[in-house]
Short mmCIF file of C-alpha atoms in Angstrom, two decimals:
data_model
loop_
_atom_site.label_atom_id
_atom_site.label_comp_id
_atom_site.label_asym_id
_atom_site.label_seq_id
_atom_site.Cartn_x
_atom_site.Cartn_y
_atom_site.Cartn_z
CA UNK A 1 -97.02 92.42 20.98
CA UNK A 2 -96.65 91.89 24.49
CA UNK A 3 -95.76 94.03 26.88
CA UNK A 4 -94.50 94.34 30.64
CA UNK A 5 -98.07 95.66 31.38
CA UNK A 6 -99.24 92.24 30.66
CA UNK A 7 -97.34 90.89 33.22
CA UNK A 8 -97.22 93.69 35.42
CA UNK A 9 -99.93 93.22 38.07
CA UNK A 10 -97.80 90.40 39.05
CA UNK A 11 -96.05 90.08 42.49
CA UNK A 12 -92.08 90.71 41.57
CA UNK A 13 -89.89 87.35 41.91
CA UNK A 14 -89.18 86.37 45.81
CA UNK A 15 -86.65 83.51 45.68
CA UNK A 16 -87.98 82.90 49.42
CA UNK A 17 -91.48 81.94 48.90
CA UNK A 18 -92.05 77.95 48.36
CA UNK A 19 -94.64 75.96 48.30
CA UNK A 20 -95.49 72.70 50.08
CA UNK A 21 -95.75 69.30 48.63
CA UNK A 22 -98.08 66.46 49.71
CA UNK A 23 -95.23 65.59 52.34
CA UNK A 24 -95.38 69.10 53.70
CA UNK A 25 -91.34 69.42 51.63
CA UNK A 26 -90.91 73.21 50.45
CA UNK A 27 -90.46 73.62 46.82
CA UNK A 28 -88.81 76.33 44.72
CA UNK A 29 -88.92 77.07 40.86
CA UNK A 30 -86.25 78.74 40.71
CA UNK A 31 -83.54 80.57 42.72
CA UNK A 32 -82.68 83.15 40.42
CA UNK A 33 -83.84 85.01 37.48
CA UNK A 34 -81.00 83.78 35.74
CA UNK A 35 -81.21 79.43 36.44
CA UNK A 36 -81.38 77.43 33.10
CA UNK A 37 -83.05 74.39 34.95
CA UNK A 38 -85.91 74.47 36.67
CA UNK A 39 -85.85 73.00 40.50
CA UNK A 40 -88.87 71.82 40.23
CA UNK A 41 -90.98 72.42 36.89
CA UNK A 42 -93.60 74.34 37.40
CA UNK A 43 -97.48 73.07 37.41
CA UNK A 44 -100.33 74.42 36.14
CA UNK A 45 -100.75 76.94 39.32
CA UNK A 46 -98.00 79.49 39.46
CA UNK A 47 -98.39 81.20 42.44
CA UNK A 48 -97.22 85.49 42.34
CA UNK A 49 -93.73 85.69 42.81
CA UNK A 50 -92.56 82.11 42.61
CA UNK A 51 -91.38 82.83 39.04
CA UNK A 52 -89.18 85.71 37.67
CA UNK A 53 -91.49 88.02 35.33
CA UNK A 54 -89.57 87.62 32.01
CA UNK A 55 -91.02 84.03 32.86
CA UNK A 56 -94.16 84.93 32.71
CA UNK A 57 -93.44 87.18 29.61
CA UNK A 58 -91.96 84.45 28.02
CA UNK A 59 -94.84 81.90 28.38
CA UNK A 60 -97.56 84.18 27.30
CA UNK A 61 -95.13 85.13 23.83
CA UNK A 62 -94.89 81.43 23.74
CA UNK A 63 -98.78 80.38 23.86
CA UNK A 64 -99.30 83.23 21.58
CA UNK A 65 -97.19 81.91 19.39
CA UNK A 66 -98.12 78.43 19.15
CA UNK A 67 -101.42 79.34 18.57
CA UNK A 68 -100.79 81.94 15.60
CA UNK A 69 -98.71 79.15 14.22
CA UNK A 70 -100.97 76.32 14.47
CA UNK A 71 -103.84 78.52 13.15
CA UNK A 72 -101.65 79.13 9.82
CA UNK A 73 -100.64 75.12 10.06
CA UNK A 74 -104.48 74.34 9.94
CA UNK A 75 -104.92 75.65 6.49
CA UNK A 76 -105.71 73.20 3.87
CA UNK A 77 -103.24 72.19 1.30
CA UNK A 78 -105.09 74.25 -1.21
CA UNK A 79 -105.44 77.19 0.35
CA UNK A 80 -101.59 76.68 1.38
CA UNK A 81 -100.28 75.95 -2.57
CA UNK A 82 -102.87 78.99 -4.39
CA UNK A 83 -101.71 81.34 -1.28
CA UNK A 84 -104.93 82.43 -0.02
CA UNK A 85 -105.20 86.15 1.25
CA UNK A 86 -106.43 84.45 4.55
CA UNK A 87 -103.38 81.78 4.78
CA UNK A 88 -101.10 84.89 4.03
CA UNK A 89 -102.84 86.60 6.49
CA UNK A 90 -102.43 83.75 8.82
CA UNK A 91 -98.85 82.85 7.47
CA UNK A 92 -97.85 86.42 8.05
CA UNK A 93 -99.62 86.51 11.93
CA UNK A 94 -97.38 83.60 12.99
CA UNK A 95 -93.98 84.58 11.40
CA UNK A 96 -95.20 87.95 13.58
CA UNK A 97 -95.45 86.22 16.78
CA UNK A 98 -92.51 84.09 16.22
CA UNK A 99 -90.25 87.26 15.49
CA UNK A 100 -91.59 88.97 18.67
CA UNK A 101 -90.80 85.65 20.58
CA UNK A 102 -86.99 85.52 19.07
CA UNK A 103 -86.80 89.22 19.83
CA UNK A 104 -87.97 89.30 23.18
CA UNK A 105 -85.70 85.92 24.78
CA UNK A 106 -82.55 87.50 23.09
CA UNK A 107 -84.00 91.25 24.99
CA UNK A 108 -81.93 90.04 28.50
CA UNK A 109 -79.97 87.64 29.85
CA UNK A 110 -83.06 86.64 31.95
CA UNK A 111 -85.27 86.43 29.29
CA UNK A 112 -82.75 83.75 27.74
CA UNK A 113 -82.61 82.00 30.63
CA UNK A 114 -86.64 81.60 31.22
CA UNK A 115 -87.20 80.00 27.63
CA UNK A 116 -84.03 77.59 28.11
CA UNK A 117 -85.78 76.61 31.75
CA UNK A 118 -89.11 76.14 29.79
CA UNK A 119 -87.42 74.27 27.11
CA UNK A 120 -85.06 72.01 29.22
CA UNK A 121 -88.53 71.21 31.18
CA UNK A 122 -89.80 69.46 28.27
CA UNK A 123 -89.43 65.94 27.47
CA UNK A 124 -87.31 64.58 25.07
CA UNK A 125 -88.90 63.49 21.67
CA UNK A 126 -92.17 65.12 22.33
CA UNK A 127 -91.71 67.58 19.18
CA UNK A 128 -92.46 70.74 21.09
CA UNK A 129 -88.67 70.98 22.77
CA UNK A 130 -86.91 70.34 19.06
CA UNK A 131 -89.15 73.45 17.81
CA UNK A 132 -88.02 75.42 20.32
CA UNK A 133 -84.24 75.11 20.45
CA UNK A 134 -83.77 77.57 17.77
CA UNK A 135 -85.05 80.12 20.06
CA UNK A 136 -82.25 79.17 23.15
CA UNK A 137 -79.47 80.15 21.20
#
C-alpha cells in the first residue's frame, strides 16, 4: 500500500515554477491541485513541485497496479480455468492494488482530480483510458 512517505521527499506543489520549451515558452502542468485537464501533459521528467503530490501518489498506485494486473493477465489459460494457488495468488495481488487505487482517488477531491488529468491525457481508443474510467467516477 502506498503511502505519503513514498511521495514525501518531494518538493510540495508551486503553481509558479514552469519550465521552458525549445522556444524558450514557459510551461505549466497544472495550476491547481484541483484542474481535471492537464495544461500541458506531462513528459517523462517531472521536475519537484511542478505537480501536486496526490499526483504523484496517484501514478505510482497506478503503475503498481498495472503491473499486479498484467502479472495475473499473463497466466496461462490453464492455470487460469484449474485456479492455480499462484494465479489466485496473483488474481488476489491485483484485485489488491486495484482496491487501494479506487480507495485512494475517491480519498480527496485532489486525488480525483489527478487520475481524471491522467486519464483525460490519454488518447482516445488506446485501451488504457477505457480501463480507467471506472476509477474517475
Amino acid at each position: 500500500m502506498l503511502t505519503t512517505e513514498s511521495v514525501g521527499n518531494r518538493s510540495p506543489f508551486d503553481q509558479s515554477k514552469t519550465l521552458h520549451d525549445e522556444s524558450g515558452a514557459p510551461i505549466k502542468f497544472v495550476q491547481s491541485p484541483t484542474d481535471e485537464h492537464y495544461l500541458h501533459a506531462p513528459g517523462s521528467y517531472i521536475p519537484d513541485g511542478m505537480l501536486p503530490p496526490e499526483d504523484h501518489q496517484v501514478r505510482e498506485a497506478l503503475m503498481e497496479m498495472k503491473l499486479f494486473t498484467e502479472k495475473a493477465l499473463a497466466f496461462s489459460f490453464i492455470s487460469r480455468l484449474f485456479r492455480t494457488a499462484n494465479f489466485k495468488k496473483a488474481e488476489s495481488l491485483a484485485r489488491e492494488k486495484q482496491s487501494g487505487l479506487m480507495r485512494l482517488v475517491n480519498s480527496s477531491l485532489e486525488h480525483k482530480a489527478a487520475i481524471r488529468r491522467i486519464v483525460n491525457s490519454m488518447p482516445d481508443g488506446n485501451g488504457g483510458r477505457e480501463a480507467l474510467l471506472r476509477y474517475t467516477k
